Short mmCIF file of C-alpha atoms in Angstrom, two decimals:
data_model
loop_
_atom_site.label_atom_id
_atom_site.label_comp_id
_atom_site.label_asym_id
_atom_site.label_seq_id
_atom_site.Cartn_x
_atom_site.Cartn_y
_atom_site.Cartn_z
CA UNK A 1 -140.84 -26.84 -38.28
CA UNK A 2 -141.61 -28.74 -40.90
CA UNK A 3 -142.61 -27.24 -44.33
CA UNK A 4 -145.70 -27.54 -46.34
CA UNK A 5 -145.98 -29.59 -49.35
CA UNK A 6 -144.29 -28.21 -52.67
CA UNK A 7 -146.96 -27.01 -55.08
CA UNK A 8 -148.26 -30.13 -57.54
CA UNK A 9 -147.18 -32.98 -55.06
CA UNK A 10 -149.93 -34.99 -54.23
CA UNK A 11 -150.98 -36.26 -50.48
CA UNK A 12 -150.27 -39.99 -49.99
CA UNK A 13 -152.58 -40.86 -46.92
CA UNK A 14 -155.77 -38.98 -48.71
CA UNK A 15 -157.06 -38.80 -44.90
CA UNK A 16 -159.66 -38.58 -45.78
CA UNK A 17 -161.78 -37.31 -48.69
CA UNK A 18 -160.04 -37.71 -52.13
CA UNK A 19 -160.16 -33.79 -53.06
CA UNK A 20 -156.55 -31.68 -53.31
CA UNK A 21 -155.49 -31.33 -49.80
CA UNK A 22 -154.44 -27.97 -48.32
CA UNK A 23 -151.63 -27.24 -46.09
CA UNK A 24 -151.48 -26.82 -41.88
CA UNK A 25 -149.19 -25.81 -39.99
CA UNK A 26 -149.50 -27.83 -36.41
CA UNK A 27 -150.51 -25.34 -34.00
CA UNK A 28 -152.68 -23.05 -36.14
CA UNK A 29 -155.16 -25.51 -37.11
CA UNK A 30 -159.04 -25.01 -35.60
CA UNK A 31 -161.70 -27.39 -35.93
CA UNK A 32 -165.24 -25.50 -35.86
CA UNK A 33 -168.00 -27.09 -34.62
CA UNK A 34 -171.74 -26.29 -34.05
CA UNK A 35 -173.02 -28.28 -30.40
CA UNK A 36 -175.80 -30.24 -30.00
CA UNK A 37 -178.49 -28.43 -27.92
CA UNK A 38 -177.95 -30.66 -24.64
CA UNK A 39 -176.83 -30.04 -21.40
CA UNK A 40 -173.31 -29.69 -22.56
CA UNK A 41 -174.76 -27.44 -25.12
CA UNK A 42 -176.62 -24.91 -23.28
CA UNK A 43 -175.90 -21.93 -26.02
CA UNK A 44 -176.84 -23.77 -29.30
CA UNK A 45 -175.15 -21.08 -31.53
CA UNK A 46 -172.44 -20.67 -29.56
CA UNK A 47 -168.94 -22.13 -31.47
CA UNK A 48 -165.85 -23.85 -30.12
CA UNK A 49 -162.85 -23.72 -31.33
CA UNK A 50 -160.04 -25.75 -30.62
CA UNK A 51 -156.26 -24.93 -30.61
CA UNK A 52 -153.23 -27.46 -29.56
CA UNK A 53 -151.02 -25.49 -27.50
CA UNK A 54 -148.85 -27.37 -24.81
CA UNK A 55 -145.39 -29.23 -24.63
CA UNK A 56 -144.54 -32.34 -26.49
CA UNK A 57 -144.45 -35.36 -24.11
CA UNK A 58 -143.84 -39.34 -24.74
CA UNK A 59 -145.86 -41.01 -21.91
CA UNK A 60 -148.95 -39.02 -21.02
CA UNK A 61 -150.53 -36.05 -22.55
CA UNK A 62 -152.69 -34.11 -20.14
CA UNK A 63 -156.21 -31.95 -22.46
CA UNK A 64 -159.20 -30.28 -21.12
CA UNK A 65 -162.63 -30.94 -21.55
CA UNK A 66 -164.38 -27.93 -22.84
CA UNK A 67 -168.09 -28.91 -22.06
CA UNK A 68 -167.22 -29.04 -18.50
CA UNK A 69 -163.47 -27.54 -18.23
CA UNK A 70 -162.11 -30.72 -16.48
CA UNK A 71 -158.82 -31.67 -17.07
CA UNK A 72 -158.17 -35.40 -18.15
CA UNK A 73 -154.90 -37.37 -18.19
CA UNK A 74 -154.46 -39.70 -21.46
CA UNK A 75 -151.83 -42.45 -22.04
CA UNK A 76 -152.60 -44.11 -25.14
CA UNK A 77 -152.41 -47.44 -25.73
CA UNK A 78 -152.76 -47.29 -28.73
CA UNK A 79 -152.73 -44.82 -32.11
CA UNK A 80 -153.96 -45.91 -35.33
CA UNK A 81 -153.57 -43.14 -38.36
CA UNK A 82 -157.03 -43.53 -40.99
CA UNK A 83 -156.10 -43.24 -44.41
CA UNK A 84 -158.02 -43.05 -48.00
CA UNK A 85 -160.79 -42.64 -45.92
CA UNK A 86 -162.97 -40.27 -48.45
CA UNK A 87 -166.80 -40.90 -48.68
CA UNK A 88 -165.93 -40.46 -52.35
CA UNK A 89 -165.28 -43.50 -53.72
CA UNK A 90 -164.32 -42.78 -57.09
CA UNK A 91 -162.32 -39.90 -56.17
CA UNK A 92 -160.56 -42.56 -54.00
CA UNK A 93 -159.54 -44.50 -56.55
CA UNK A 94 -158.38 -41.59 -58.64
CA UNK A 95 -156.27 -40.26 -55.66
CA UNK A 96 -154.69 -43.77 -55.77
CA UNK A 97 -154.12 -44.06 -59.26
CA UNK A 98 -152.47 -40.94 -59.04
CA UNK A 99 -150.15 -42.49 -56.26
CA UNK A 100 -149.37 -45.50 -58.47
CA UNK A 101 -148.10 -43.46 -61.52
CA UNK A 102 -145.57 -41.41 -58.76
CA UNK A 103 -144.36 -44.70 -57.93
CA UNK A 104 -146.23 -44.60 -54.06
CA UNK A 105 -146.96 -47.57 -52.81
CA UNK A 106 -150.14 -48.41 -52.57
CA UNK A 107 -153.28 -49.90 -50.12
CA UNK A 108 -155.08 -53.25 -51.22
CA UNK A 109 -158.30 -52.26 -49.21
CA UNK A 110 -159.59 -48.40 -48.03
CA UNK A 111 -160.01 -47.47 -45.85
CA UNK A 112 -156.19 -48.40 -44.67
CA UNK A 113 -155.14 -47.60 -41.16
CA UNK A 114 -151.59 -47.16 -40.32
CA UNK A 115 -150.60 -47.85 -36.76
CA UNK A 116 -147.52 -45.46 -34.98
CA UNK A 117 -145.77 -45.11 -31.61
CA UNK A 118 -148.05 -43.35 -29.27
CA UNK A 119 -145.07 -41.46 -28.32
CA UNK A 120 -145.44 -39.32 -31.19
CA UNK A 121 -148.32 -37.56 -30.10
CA UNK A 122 -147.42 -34.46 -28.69
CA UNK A 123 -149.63 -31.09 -27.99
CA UNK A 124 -147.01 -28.96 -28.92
CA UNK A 125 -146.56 -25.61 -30.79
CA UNK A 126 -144.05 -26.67 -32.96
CA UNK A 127 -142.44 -29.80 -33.88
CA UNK A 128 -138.94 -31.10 -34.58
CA UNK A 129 -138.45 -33.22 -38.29
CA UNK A 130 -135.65 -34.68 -39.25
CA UNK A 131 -136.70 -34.60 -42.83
CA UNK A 132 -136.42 -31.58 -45.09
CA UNK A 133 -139.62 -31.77 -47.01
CA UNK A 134 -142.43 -32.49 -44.50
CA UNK A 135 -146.19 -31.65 -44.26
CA UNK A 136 -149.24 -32.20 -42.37
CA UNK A 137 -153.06 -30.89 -42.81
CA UNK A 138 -155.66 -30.48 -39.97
CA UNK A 139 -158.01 -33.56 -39.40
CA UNK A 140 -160.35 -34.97 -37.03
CA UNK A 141 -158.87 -36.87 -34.14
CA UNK A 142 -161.06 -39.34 -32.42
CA UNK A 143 -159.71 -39.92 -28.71
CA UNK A 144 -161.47 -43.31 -26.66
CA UNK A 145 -160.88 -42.44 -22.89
CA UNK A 146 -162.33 -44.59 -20.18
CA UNK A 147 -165.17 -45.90 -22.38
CA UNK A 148 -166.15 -42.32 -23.59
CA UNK A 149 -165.15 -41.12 -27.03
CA UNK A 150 -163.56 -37.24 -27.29
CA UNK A 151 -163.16 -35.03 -30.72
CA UNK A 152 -160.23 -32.87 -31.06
CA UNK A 153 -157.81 -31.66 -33.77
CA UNK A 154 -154.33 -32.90 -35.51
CA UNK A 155 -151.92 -33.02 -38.38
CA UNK A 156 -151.17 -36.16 -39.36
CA UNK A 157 -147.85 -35.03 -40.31
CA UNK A 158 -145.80 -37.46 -42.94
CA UNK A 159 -142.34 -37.32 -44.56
CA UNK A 160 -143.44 -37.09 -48.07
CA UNK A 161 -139.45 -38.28 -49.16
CA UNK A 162 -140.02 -41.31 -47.15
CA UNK A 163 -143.44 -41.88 -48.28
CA UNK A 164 -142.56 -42.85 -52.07
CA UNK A 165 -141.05 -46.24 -50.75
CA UNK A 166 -143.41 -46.41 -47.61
CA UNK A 167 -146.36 -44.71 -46.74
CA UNK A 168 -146.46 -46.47 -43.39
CA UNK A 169 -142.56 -45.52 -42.77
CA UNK A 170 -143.71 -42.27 -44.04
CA UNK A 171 -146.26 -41.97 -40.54
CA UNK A 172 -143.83 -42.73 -38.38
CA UNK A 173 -140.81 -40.46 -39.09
CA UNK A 174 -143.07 -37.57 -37.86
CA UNK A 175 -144.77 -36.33 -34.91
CA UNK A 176 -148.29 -36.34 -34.21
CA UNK A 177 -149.57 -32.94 -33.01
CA UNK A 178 -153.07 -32.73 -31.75
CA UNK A 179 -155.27 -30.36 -29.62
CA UNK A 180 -154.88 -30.12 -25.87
CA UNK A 181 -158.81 -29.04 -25.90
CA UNK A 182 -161.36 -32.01 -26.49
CA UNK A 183 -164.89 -31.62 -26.70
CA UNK A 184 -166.95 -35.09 -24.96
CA UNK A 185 -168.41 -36.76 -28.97
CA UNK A 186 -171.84 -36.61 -27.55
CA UNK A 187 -172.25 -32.86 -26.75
CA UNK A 188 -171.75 -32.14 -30.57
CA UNK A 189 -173.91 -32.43 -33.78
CA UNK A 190 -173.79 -35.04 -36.00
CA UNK A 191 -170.76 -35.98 -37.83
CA UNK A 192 -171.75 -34.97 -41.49
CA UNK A 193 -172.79 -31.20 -40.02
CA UNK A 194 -169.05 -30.65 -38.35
CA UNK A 195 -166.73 -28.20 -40.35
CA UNK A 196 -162.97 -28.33 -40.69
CA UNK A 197 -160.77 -25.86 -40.88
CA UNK A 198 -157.40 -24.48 -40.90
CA UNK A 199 -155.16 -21.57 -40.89
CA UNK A 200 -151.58 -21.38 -42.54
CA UNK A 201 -149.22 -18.81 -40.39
CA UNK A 202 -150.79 -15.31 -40.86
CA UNK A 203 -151.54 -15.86 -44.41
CA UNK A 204 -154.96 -13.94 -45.02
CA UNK A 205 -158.00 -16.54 -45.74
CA UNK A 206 -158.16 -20.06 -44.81
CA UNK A 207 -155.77 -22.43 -45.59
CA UNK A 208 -158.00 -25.44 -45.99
CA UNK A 209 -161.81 -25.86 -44.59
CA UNK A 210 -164.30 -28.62 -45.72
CA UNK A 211 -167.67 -30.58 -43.70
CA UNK A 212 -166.49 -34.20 -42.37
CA UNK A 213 -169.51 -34.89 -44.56
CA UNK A 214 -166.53 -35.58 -47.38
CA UNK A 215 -165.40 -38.40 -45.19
CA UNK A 216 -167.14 -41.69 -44.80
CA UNK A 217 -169.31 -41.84 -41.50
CA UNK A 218 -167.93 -41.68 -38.01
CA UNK A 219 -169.39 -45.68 -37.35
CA UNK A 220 -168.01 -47.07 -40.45
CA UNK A 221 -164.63 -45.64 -40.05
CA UNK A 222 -164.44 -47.55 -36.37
CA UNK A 223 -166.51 -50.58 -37.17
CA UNK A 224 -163.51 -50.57 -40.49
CA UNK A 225 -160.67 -50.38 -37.89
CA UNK A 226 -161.89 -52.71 -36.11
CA UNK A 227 -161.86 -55.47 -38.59
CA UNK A 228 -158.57 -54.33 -39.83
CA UNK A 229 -156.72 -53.90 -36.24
CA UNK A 230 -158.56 -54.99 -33.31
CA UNK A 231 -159.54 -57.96 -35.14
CA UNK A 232 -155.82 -59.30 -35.71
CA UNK A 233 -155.77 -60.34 -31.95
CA UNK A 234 -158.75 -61.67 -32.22
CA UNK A 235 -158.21 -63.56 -34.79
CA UNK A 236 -154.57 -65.14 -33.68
CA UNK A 237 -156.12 -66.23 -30.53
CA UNK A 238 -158.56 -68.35 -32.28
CA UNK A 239 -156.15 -69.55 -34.18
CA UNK A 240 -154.27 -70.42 -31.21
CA UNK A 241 -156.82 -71.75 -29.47
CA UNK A 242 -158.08 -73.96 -32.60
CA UNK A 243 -154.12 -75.54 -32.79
CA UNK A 244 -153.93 -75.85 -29.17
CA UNK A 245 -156.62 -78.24 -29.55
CA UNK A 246 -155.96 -80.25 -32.55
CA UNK A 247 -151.80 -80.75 -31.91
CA UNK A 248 -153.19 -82.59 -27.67
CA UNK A 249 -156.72 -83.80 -29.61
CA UNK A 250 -158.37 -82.25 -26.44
CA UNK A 251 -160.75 -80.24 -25.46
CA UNK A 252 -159.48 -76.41 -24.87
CA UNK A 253 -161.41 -73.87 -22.63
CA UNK A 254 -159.65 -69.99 -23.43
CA UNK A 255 -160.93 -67.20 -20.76
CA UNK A 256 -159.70 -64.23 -22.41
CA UNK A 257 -160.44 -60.88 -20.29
CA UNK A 258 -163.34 -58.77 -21.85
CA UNK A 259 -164.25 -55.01 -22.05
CA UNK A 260 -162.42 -51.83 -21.05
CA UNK A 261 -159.56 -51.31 -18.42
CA UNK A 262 -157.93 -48.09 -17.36
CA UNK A 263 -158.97 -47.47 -21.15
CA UNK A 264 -157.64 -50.28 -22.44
CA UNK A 265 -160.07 -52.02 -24.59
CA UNK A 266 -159.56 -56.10 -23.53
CA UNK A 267 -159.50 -58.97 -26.14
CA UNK A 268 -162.55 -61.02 -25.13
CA UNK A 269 -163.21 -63.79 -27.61
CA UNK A 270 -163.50 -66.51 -25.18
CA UNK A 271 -164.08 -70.06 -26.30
CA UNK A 272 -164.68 -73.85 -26.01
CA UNK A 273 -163.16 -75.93 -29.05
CA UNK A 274 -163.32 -79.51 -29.70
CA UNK A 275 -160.77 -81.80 -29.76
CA UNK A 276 -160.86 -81.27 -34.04
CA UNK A 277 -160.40 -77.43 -33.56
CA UNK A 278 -164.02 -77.18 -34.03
CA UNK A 279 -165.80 -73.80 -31.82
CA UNK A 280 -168.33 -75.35 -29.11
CA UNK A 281 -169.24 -72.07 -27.95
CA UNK A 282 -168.32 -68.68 -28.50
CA UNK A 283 -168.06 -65.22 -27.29
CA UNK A 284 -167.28 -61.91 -28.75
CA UNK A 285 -165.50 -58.57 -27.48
CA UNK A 286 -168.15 -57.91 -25.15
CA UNK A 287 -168.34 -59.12 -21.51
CA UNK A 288 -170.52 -61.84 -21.26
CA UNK A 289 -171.26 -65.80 -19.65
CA UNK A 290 -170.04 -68.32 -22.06
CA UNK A 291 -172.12 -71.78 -21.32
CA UNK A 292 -171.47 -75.01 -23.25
CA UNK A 293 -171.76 -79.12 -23.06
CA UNK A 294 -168.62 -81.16 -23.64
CA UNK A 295 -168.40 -85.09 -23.62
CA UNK A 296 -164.66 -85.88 -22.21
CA UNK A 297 -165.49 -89.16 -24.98
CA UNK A 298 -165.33 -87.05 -27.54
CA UNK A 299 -161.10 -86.51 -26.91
CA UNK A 300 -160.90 -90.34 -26.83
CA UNK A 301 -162.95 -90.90 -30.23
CA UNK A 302 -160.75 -88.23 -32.02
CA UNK A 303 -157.11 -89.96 -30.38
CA UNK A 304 -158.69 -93.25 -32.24
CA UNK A 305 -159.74 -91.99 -34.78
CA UNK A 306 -156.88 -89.96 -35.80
CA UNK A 307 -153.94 -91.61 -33.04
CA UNK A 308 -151.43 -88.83 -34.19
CA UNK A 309 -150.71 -88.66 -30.49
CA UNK A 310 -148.85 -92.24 -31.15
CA UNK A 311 -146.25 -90.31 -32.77
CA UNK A 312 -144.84 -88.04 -30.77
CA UNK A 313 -141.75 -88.39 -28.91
CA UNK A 314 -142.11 -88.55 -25.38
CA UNK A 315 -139.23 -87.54 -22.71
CA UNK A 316 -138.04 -91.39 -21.45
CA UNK A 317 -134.86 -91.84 -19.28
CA UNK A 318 -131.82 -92.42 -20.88
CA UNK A 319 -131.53 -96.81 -20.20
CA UNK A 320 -134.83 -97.56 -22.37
CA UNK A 321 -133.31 -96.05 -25.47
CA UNK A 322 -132.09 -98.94 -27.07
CA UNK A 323 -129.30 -98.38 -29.78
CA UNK A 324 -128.70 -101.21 -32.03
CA UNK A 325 -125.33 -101.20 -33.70
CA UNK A 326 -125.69 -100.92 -37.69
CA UNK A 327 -128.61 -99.48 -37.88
CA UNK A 328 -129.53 -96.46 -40.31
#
């Protein structure tokens, strides 16, 4: 098990809202939330609480739905740690500064997200570390399934040795424990009015508790990751696209699949680019019918005006390479 931070050390990912963090032990952290009246809400005071109790597993993790007690199979694709992501701003940058003078590495941008091995996620009691000073606290865990978006618990746990020469090495030396109960996003109230808390062993009081109001909104967080890691892809396969065109001078036409697979969100992105690496038309994440123009002239007016095409070496058999004796 791995042990809770010594007393003074300061937390590296500041997950989220720049005050001192407290200590969780995975397995007795609860996340306390008020529903929204609904139909998955029929008991408007009544409060959930969520618990991770299960086995740890590498391929699939199996949770339960608590607005309608269905049991749903996950296998991420995917699991992206948010850091530094305090609504705070100033007590941020005083969390960071703090980092600096320890000698932590740290972020350019916040919020910074931190991308490990979905194999780490486990739903287990207790977990294994290899490291011998280790700690995790209780945070939100947004889960994407099938197009629907789940809230549960975790402990982002991190190797605080490791993390004073890496904070991203630092996220991946340690499991990921979250809850094997998830509650469907929509059933509950708003973001800001959700409380977090946590328990430490049988130590009397809570161990750490705070409103997700502290953390920037739910939207931002998402529309933030998706700029900083869904937008990679996106962004090399324009770039691929665009070179594609210019290194042939011709016009390229990328289908790229679109929307969400088996819970797999798709690329999208689609395009038409000119024979100069210029975008015809379009398309974004979203499914949707690209529809665009091209003149097939427009290749031969870039090959003469720019004949770099003239240059490259073509495969030729072997008897029309002439080799002339002296030559440099």
């Amino acid at each position: 098990m791995g042990r809770g931070r010594r007393p003074g050390r300061s937390r590296a990912d500041g997950a989220g809202s720049g005050h001192r963090p407290l200590r969780a032990e995975p397995g007795e952290e609860r996340l306390s939330c008020a529903p929204r009246p609904g139909p998955a809400a029929t008991d408007p005071g009544r409060r959930h609480h969520l618990r991770g109790r299960s086995a740890i597993v590498t391929t699939s993790i199996h949770v339960r739905d608590l607005s309608g007690g269905t049991g749903l199979e996950l296998r991420p694709g995917r699991v992206v740690i948010a850091g530094f992501t305090g609504r705070d701003h100033a007590a941020v940058e005083a969390h960071i500064d703090e980092l600096r003078e320890l000698g932590v590495p740290v972020p350019e941008r916040t919020p910074t997200f931190y991308e490990v091995d979905p194999s780490l996620l486990t739903t287990a009691d207790r977990i294994e570390v290899s490291g011998s000073f280790t700690s995790g606290e209780v945070e939100p865990v947004l889960i994407v399934h099938n197009g629907a978006r789940y809230l549960t618990v975790g402990s982002d746990h991190t190797d605080r040795d490791v993390e004073r020469s890496s904070i991203e090495a630092s996220k991946r030396a340690c499991p990921k424990a979250i809850g094997r109960e998830v509650l469907p996003l929509a059933s509950l109230a708003t973001w800001d009015d959700l409380e977090l808390s946590s328990w430490a062993g049988g130590a009397p009081g809570r161990y750490q508790e705070g409103r997700l109001a502290q953390l920037l909104p739910l939207e931002s967080i998402v529309a933030s990751l998706g700029e900083a890691v869904a937008g990679r892809p996106a962004t090399a396969w324009s770039a691929l696209l665009r070179a594609r065109a210019i290194e042939n001078q011709a016009f390229v036409i990328g289908c790229n699949a679109a929307g969400v697979n088996h819970g797999v969100e798709l690329g999208g992105h689609s395009a038409i680019i000119d024979p100069w690496g210029e975008a015809v038309a379009e398309a974004g994440a979203e499914p949707t019918r690209l529809d665009a123009v091209i003149d097939p002239s427009a290749a031969a007016d870039a090959r003469a005006d720019f004949p770099a095409l003239r240059d490259r070496v073509w495969a030729s058999p072997p008897s029309s390479i002439k080799v002339t004796e002296g030559a440099p």
